[in-house]
Amino acid sequence: MTHDLRTGVSLYSFQEDYYEGRRDLEGCIAAAAELGAEGIETLAEQMMPGYPDLSDDFYATYAGWMQTYGTVSVAHDLFLDTKKWPDRLLSHDEMVASVRRDIDHTAKLGATSIRVIVNTPPEVVEAAAPYARDAGVKLGVEVHAPFSFDDPWIKRHLDVADRVGTDVVGCVPDLGIYVRRFPRVVIERAIRDGADEAVVRRCAQNYDDGGDTKALFERIEASGADPVTVGFARMTTHFIQTDPKQLTDHVDYINHVHAKFYEMCPDETEYSIPYPEIITALQVGGFRGYLCSEYEGNRHIQDVETVDSYGQVGRHQRMMRRLIDNGASVEGPAPVGRPAQAGRPAHTEGN
């Protein structure tokens, strides 16, 4: 099967560097390029002060950076501020107007894809789709844990894609829906923060074994455990491990991929997420597009060490390119793992 997988970087990966003043926006783009990334995914609210009121000079400068560093503007991450006003939620028309604003911004960046935050109603995406098509921009709801491709909310978004066309509406799978082993950095941070180590390790093992994380959380909460321990137990209910073969089945909907990772090991493997199976599934499906590194381990180690986003993203980029070039393959069927929890959460961690 013909495939054309390319690597990119979500600048979310360099949030620590940006926040602490070690890199500005151009510096983050330069770092991604140095590490071999072709594509750049941006978060305007995070790294473009003044958004959405950015000048033509800014967009010209940004285009110049793409030329200077040999990169391509791949995607913009859309956030929908439904609670903008203190006394009411945004109306349908206001939400559509907000999405159209993001479409204009994406087109000015020269990008062709928008990561649509998962709380965006499907009917809002459908209403904005004609405007996106005219702008040459694709809208893609993020499939982010605890949601999965099997969740009714995601299926409603994919139904929109079927109605209006996958050339303009699709999805952006976040690889956090394939967490096979509970992230070690999350476990260690909870213990440092004062959680009961025995309970933490019990919860993590229960997750790894495919146990009922919700039932265990409820027992721990009812036991009167301390808030940090209860918080960790609750966190395990927001992680899921589904079958990477879903990527093959849904490849026609995929705009680009959030290549989530929590911890790159010295041997350039990811501790929690089965990347060989994921790359294989995308290749088998014939996916053509970008996998954008999204480092989310920073918040779990920043209390004890300087976050090395550059090193972590570098290892991740090299791993992905190696797997892509080698035509990553896995013997035998991938375990299905735990199904996603049904229902819509109040929020999701990360991006």
Tab-separated table of C-alpha atoms in Angstrom:
chain	number	residue	atom	x	y	z
A	1	MET	CA	0.000	0.000	0.000
A	2	THR	CA	1.365	3.404	-0.945
A	3	HIS	CA	1.925	5.694	1.978
A	4	ASP	CA	3.421	9.083	2.602
A	5	LEU	CA	3.869	9.757	6.304
A	6	ARG	CA	5.712	12.913	7.293
A	7	THR	CA	6.789	14.199	10.667
A	8	GLY	CA	5.926	17.532	12.212
A	9	VAL	CA	5.960	19.151	15.637
A	10	SER	CA	3.162	20.736	17.591
A	11	LEU	CA	4.700	23.775	19.263
A	12	TYR	CA	2.758	22.678	22.337
A	13	SER	CA	5.829	20.481	22.843
A	14	PHE	CA	7.958	23.552	23.548
A	15	GLN	CA	5.546	25.280	25.911
A	16	GLU	CA	7.968	25.049	28.821
A	17	ASP	CA	10.754	26.710	26.809
A	18	TYR	CA	8.375	29.438	25.640
A	19	TYR	CA	6.906	30.106	29.080
A	20	GLU	CA	10.330	30.347	30.714
A	21	GLY	CA	11.669	32.617	27.963
A	22	ARG	CA	14.247	30.197	26.578
A	23	ARG	CA	12.674	30.305	23.104
A	24	ASP	CA	10.309	32.697	21.382
A	25	LEU	CA	7.920	31.630	18.603
A	26	GLU	CA	10.631	31.746	15.960
A	27	GLY	CA	12.964	29.842	18.266
A	28	CYS	CA	10.409	27.063	18.688
A	29	ILE	CA	10.025	26.783	14.916
A	30	ALA	CA	13.807	26.766	14.492
A	31	ALA	CA	14.159	24.011	17.105
A	32	ALA	CA	11.578	21.839	15.360
A	33	ALA	CA	13.369	22.302	12.054
A	34	GLU	CA	16.759	21.473	13.603
A	35	LEU	CA	15.280	18.197	14.808
A	36	GLY	CA	14.192	17.265	11.289
A	37	ALA	CA	10.504	18.126	11.409
A	38	GLU	CA	8.907	19.248	8.172
A	39	GLY	CA	5.540	20.367	9.539
A	40	ILE	CA	4.637	22.966	12.162
A	41	GLU	CA	1.430	22.939	14.200
A	42	THR	CA	0.710	26.114	16.158
A	43	LEU	CA	-1.381	27.281	19.119
A	44	ALA	CA	-2.221	30.930	18.615
A	45	GLU	CA	-3.531	31.556	22.136
A	46	GLN	CA	-0.312	30.171	23.589
A	47	MET	CA	2.416	31.696	21.434
A	48	MET	CA	0.933	34.486	19.304
A	49	PRO	CA	0.300	37.467	21.617
A	50	GLY	CA	-2.630	39.583	20.496
A	51	TYR	CA	-4.478	36.778	18.741
A	52	PRO	CA	-6.971	37.040	17.072
A	53	ASP	CA	-5.979	40.613	16.195
A	54	LEU	CA	-2.749	39.797	14.380
A	55	SER	CA	-1.354	42.152	11.759
A	56	ASP	CA	-0.550	41.437	8.148
A	57	ASP	CA	3.085	42.017	9.102
A	58	PHE	CA	2.895	39.115	11.553
A	59	TYR	CA	1.592	36.740	8.891
A	60	ALA	CA	4.271	37.912	6.465
A	61	THR	CA	6.924	37.291	9.110
A	62	TYR	CA	5.531	33.854	9.843
A	63	ALA	CA	5.595	32.962	6.148
A	64	GLY	CA	9.203	34.110	6.059
A	65	TRP	CA	10.063	31.761	8.924
A	66	MET	CA	8.573	28.850	6.989
A	67	GLN	CA	10.899	29.662	4.097
A	68	THR	CA	13.939	30.297	6.291
A	69	TYR	CA	13.655	27.035	8.173
A	70	GLY	CA	12.361	24.878	5.331
A	71	THR	CA	9.154	24.018	7.150
A	72	VAL	CA	5.478	23.843	6.223
A	73	SER	CA	2.581	25.303	8.186
A	74	VAL	CA	0.427	22.233	8.795
A	75	ALA	CA	-2.246	23.047	11.351
A	76	HIS	CA	-3.746	25.508	13.811
A	77	ASP	CA	-5.250	24.341	17.103
A	78	LEU	CA	-8.712	25.784	17.616
A	79	PHE	CA	-10.079	26.454	21.098
A	80	LEU	CA	-13.758	27.301	21.561
A	81	ASP	CA	-14.312	29.615	24.527
A	82	THR	CA	-17.900	28.650	25.236
A	83	LYS	CA	-17.699	30.347	28.665
A	84	LYS	CA	-16.438	33.675	27.366
A	85	TRP	CA	-19.254	35.511	29.140
A	86	PRO	CA	-19.846	35.113	32.898
A	87	ASP	CA	-23.620	34.798	32.708
A	88	ARG	CA	-24.191	32.586	29.651
A	89	LEU	CA	-22.664	30.192	27.149
A	90	LEU	CA	-21.966	31.185	23.567
A	91	SER	CA	-24.911	30.840	21.214
A	92	HIS	CA	-24.749	28.622	18.145
A	93	ASP	CA	-24.174	31.612	15.854
A	94	GLU	CA	-21.415	32.949	18.120
A	95	MET	CA	-19.672	29.573	18.085
A	96	VAL	CA	-19.846	29.420	14.297
A	97	ALA	CA	-18.432	32.948	14.073
A	98	SER	CA	-15.575	31.937	16.382
A	99	VAL	CA	-14.748	28.921	14.211
A	100	ARG	CA	-14.830	31.089	11.080
A	101	ARG	CA	-12.351	33.442	12.762
A	102	ASP	CA	-10.020	30.479	13.277
A	103	ILE	CA	-10.481	29.443	9.654
A	104	ASP	CA	-9.380	32.895	8.502
A	105	HIS	CA	-6.325	32.703	10.755
A	106	THR	CA	-5.401	29.232	9.491
A	107	ALA	CA	-5.619	30.326	5.873
A	108	LYS	CA	-3.403	33.341	6.594
A	109	LEU	CA	-0.819	31.024	8.143
A	110	GLY	CA	-0.810	28.987	4.945
A	111	ALA	CA	-1.976	25.899	6.853
A	112	THR	CA	-4.667	23.553	5.584
A	113	SER	CA	-5.859	21.845	8.773
A	114	ILE	CA	-7.550	22.889	12.018
A	115	ARG	CA	-7.544	20.764	15.148
A	116	VAL	CA	-11.087	21.311	16.444
A	117	ILE	CA	-11.278	21.064	20.251
A	118	VAL	CA	-13.504	18.175	21.265
A	119	ASN	CA	-16.118	20.299	23.065
A	120	THR	CA	-17.140	21.881	19.737
A	121	PRO	CA	-20.684	20.738	18.846
A	122	PRO	CA	-20.954	18.759	15.594
A	123	GLU	CA	-23.647	21.114	14.313
A	124	VAL	CA	-21.227	24.038	14.677
A	125	VAL	CA	-18.627	22.214	12.591
A	126	GLU	CA	-21.250	21.425	9.961
A	127	ALA	CA	-22.383	25.057	9.804
A	128	ALA	CA	-18.788	26.265	9.387
A	129	ALA	CA	-17.854	23.650	6.787
A	130	PRO	CA	-18.817	25.633	3.645
A	131	TYR	CA	-16.719	28.578	4.835
A	132	ALA	CA	-13.800	26.235	5.507
A	133	ARG	CA	-14.076	24.676	2.068
A	134	ASP	CA	-13.987	28.092	0.401
A	135	ALA	CA	-10.838	28.911	2.413
A	136	GLY	CA	-9.135	25.622	1.534
A	137	VAL	CA	-9.072	24.525	5.177
A	138	LYS	CA	-10.075	21.177	6.694
A	139	LEU	CA	-11.763	20.898	10.100
A	140	GLY	CA	-10.913	17.891	12.262
A	141	VAL	CA	-12.310	17.106	15.699
A	142	GLU	CA	-9.632	15.851	18.064
A	143	VAL	CA	-10.202	12.270	19.188
A	144	HIS	CA	-8.674	12.682	22.644
A	145	ALA	CA	-8.890	10.405	25.690
A	146	PRO	CA	-11.240	9.582	27.321
A	147	PHE	CA	-13.042	9.775	23.971
A	148	SER	CA	-12.322	7.192	21.276
A	149	PHE	CA	-13.520	6.428	17.772
A	150	ASP	CA	-16.316	4.384	19.384
A	151	ASP	CA	-17.674	7.275	21.443
A	152	PRO	CA	-21.128	8.517	20.314
A	153	TRP	CA	-19.899	12.143	20.414
A	154	ILE	CA	-17.049	11.365	17.984
A	155	LYS	CA	-19.368	9.329	15.786
A	156	ARG	CA	-21.636	12.370	15.484
A	157	HIS	CA	-18.671	14.382	14.202
A	158	LEU	CA	-17.787	11.654	11.703
A	159	ASP	CA	-21.416	11.617	10.561
A	160	VAL	CA	-20.939	15.305	9.707
A	161	ALA	CA	-17.883	14.342	7.666
A	162	ASP	CA	-19.956	11.778	5.773
A	163	ARG	CA	-22.611	14.397	5.009
A	164	VAL	CA	-20.411	17.317	3.943
A	165	GLY	CA	-17.385	15.419	2.659
A	166	THR	CA	-14.097	14.254	4.158
A	167	ASP	CA	-12.311	16.790	1.983
A	168	VAL	CA	-13.403	19.444	4.494
A	169	VAL	CA	-14.376	17.661	7.750
A	170	GLY	CA	-12.567	14.818	9.453
A	171	CYS	CA	-10.691	14.112	12.660
A	172	VAL	CA	-7.329	14.470	14.373
A	173	PRO	CA	-6.605	11.357	16.440
A	174	ASP	CA	-4.501	11.976	19.546
A	175	LEU	CA	-2.292	8.970	20.233
A	176	GLY	CA	-3.112	9.245	23.931
A	177	ILE	CA	-6.054	6.968	23.112
A	178	TYR	CA	-3.519	4.132	22.784
A	179	VAL	CA	-1.770	4.278	26.175
A	180	ARG	CA	-0.720	0.650	26.726
A	181	ARG	CA	1.254	1.245	29.940
A	182	PHE	CA	0.359	3.966	32.414
A	183	PRO	CA	2.940	6.757	32.020
A	184	ARG	CA	5.821	6.333	34.455
A	185	VAL	CA	6.360	10.095	34.747
A	186	VAL	CA	2.757	10.534	35.919
A	187	ILE	CA	3.140	7.803	38.527
A	188	GLU	CA	6.386	9.229	39.905
A	189	ARG	CA	5.008	12.776	40.050
A	190	ALA	CA	1.990	11.642	42.084
A	191	ILE	CA	4.257	9.899	44.583
A	192	ARG	CA	6.474	12.979	44.902
A	193	ASP	CA	3.350	15.070	45.467
A	194	GLY	CA	2.482	12.920	48.480
A	195	ALA	CA	0.112	10.277	47.154
A	196	ASP	CA	0.084	6.875	48.834
A	197	GLU	CA	2.696	4.949	46.836
A	198	ALA	CA	1.092	1.551	47.355
A	199	VAL	CA	-2.280	2.808	46.136
A	200	VAL	CA	-0.721	4.631	43.189
A	201	ARG	CA	1.093	1.520	42.035
A	202	ARG	CA	-2.042	-0.554	42.529
A	203	CYS	CA	-4.020	1.842	40.331
A	204	ALA	CA	-1.317	1.873	37.647
A	205	GLN	CA	-1.087	-1.931	37.625
A	206	ASN	CA	-4.869	-2.176	37.428
A	207	TYR	CA	-4.762	0.092	34.382
A	208	ASP	CA	-1.987	-1.920	32.720
A	209	ASP	CA	-3.920	-5.138	33.349
A	210	GLY	CA	-7.054	-3.748	31.691
A	211	GLY	CA	-8.961	-3.551	34.963
A	212	ASP	CA	-11.983	-1.429	35.772
A	213	THR	CA	-10.381	1.922	36.580
A	214	LYS	CA	-13.668	3.592	37.441
A	215	ALA	CA	-14.629	0.942	39.999
A	216	LEU	CA	-11.212	1.097	41.656
A	217	PHE	CA	-11.349	4.894	41.764
A	218	GLU	CA	-14.749	4.794	43.447
A	219	ARG	CA	-13.465	2.370	46.092
A	220	ILE	CA	-10.441	4.533	46.808
A	221	GLU	CA	-12.555	7.679	46.991
A	222	ALA	CA	-14.971	5.988	49.394
A	223	SER	CA	-12.072	4.785	51.551
A	224	GLY	CA	-11.316	8.314	52.737
A	225	ALA	CA	-7.902	8.440	51.064
A	226	ASP	CA	-6.128	11.780	50.870
A	227	PRO	CA	-6.974	14.162	47.987
A	228	VAL	CA	-3.708	13.591	46.100
A	229	THR	CA	-4.187	9.833	46.115
A	230	VAL	CA	-7.834	10.167	45.093
A	231	GLY	CA	-6.795	12.573	42.346
A	232	PHE	CA	-4.365	10.044	40.899
A	233	ALA	CA	-6.977	7.293	41.001
A	234	ARG	CA	-9.384	9.609	39.189
A	235	MET	CA	-6.709	10.383	36.591
A	236	THR	CA	-6.420	6.716	35.625
A	237	THR	CA	-10.063	6.813	34.505
A	238	HIS	CA	-9.214	9.460	31.896
A	239	PHE	CA	-6.595	7.308	30.163
A	240	ILE	CA	-7.602	4.614	27.665
A	241	GLN	CA	-5.961	1.897	25.605
A	242	THR	CA	-7.813	1.087	22.410
A	243	ASP	CA	-6.774	-0.856	19.326
A	244	PRO	CA	-4.385	0.995	16.955
A	245	LYS	CA	-6.023	-0.831	14.057
A	246	GLN	CA	-8.824	1.722	14.385
A	247	LEU	CA	-6.498	4.095	12.550
A	248	THR	CA	-6.586	1.840	9.499
A	249	ASP	CA	-10.373	1.675	9.631
A	250	HIS	CA	-10.756	5.469	9.925
A	251	VAL	CA	-7.890	6.613	7.724
A	252	ASP	CA	-10.170	8.383	5.244
A	253	TYR	CA	-11.283	10.745	8.014
A	254	ILE	CA	-7.830	11.612	9.369
A	255	ASN	CA	-6.521	15.116	8.624
A	256	HIS	CA	-3.305	14.814	10.616
A	257	VAL	CA	-2.202	13.048	13.790
A	258	HIS	CA	-1.340	14.334	17.250
A	259	ALA	CA	1.621	12.091	17.993
A	260	LYS	CA	1.282	12.304	21.780
A	261	PHE	CA	4.133	11.101	23.951
A	262	TYR	CA	4.930	11.259	27.642
A	263	GLU	CA	8.436	9.863	27.947
A	264	MET	CA	11.032	8.984	25.347
A	265	CYS	CA	13.479	6.438	26.731
A	266	PRO	CA	17.242	6.484	26.000
A	267	ASP	CA	16.765	3.697	23.427
A	268	GLU	CA	14.382	6.007	21.529
A	269	THR	CA	11.200	4.108	22.335
A	270	GLU	CA	8.118	5.637	23.958
A	271	TYR	CA	7.399	4.188	27.391
A	272	SER	CA	3.588	4.044	27.211
A	273	ILE	CA	2.356	4.138	23.614
A	274	PRO	CA	2.860	1.303	21.037
A	275	TYR	CA	4.268	3.368	18.183
A	276	PRO	CA	5.304	0.421	15.964
A	277	GLU	CA	1.686	-0.769	15.857
A	278	ILE	CA	0.424	2.765	15.250
A	279	ILE	CA	2.779	3.480	12.341
A	280	THR	CA	1.903	0.104	10.837
A	281	ALA	CA	-1.821	0.810	11.103
A	282	LEU	CA	-1.415	4.162	9.337
A	283	GLN	CA	0.754	2.652	6.611
A	284	VAL	CA	-1.643	-0.239	6.021
A	285	GLY	CA	-4.464	2.270	5.658
A	286	GLY	CA	-2.457	4.316	3.163
A	287	PHE	CA	-2.454	7.477	5.275
A	288	ARG	CA	-0.848	10.512	3.663
A	289	GLY	CA	-0.109	13.295	6.075
A	290	TYR	CA	1.709	14.526	9.146
A	291	LEU	CA	2.340	13.044	12.555
A	292	CYS	CA	3.045	16.034	14.802
A	293	SER	CA	5.058	15.329	17.946
A	294	GLU	CA	3.136	16.465	21.020
A	295	TYR	CA	5.207	16.222	24.202
A	296	GLU	CA	3.081	16.080	27.318
A	297	GLY	CA	5.540	14.777	29.876
A	298	ASN	CA	6.863	18.209	30.830
A	299	ARG	CA	4.280	18.983	33.518
A	300	HIS	CA	5.098	15.737	35.297
A	301	ILE	CA	8.829	16.342	35.752
A	302	GLN	CA	9.138	20.132	36.039
A	303	ASP	CA	9.187	19.960	39.841
A	304	VAL	CA	12.492	18.064	39.937
A	305	GLU	CA	14.418	18.857	36.758
A	306	THR	CA	14.742	21.278	33.895
A	307	VAL	CA	12.453	20.075	31.139
A	308	ASP	CA	14.460	18.971	28.105
A	309	SER	CA	11.766	19.428	25.471
A	310	TYR	CA	14.388	19.637	22.733
A	311	GLY	CA	15.917	16.292	23.664
A	312	GLN	CA	12.575	14.582	24.098
A	313	VAL	CA	11.187	15.853	20.791
A	314	GLY	CA	14.428	14.911	19.058
A	315	ARG	CA	14.205	11.322	20.231
A	316	HIS	CA	10.558	11.207	19.244
A	317	GLN	CA	11.232	12.528	15.744
A	318	ARG	CA	14.037	10.028	15.209
A	319	MET	CA	11.840	7.160	16.429
A	320	MET	CA	8.999	8.084	14.098
A	321	ARG	CA	11.259	8.472	11.079
A	322	ARG	CA	12.934	5.140	11.814
A	323	LEU	CA	9.594	3.363	12.066
A	324	ILE	CA	8.268	5.056	8.938
A	325	ASP	CA	11.395	4.271	6.922
A	326	ASN	CA	11.510	0.665	8.111
A	327	GLY	CA	7.832	0.060	7.390
A	328	ALA	CA	7.084	-0.699	11.035
A	329	SER	CA	5.395	-4.058	11.480
A	330	VAL	CA	4.071	-6.100	14.365
A	331	GLU	CA	3.497	-9.845	14.468
A	332	GLY	CA	0.045	-10.989	15.495
A	333	PRO	CA	-3.033	-8.994	16.433
A	334	ALA	CA	-2.776	-6.021	18.751
A	335	PRO	CA	-4.596	-6.430	22.048
A	336	VAL	CA	-7.841	-4.525	22.117
A	337	GLY	CA	-7.346	-3.240	25.662
A	338	ARG	CA	-9.896	-1.300	27.662
A	339	PRO	CA	-12.774	0.391	25.874
A	340	ALA	CA	-13.232	4.104	26.332
A	341	GLN	CA	-15.474	5.274	29.138
A	342	ALA	CA	-18.831	6.409	27.794
A	343	GLY	CA	-20.045	9.972	28.197
A	344	ARG	CA	-18.596	13.437	27.880
A	345	PRO	CA	-16.108	14.663	30.495
A	346	ALA	CA	-16.126	18.165	31.894
A	347	HIS	CA	-12.640	18.650	30.474
A	348	THR	CA	-9.747	16.762	28.953
A	349	GLU	CA	-6.130	16.931	29.929
A	350	GLY	CA	-3.733	18.514	27.515
A	351	ASN	CA	-4.398	19.340	23.990
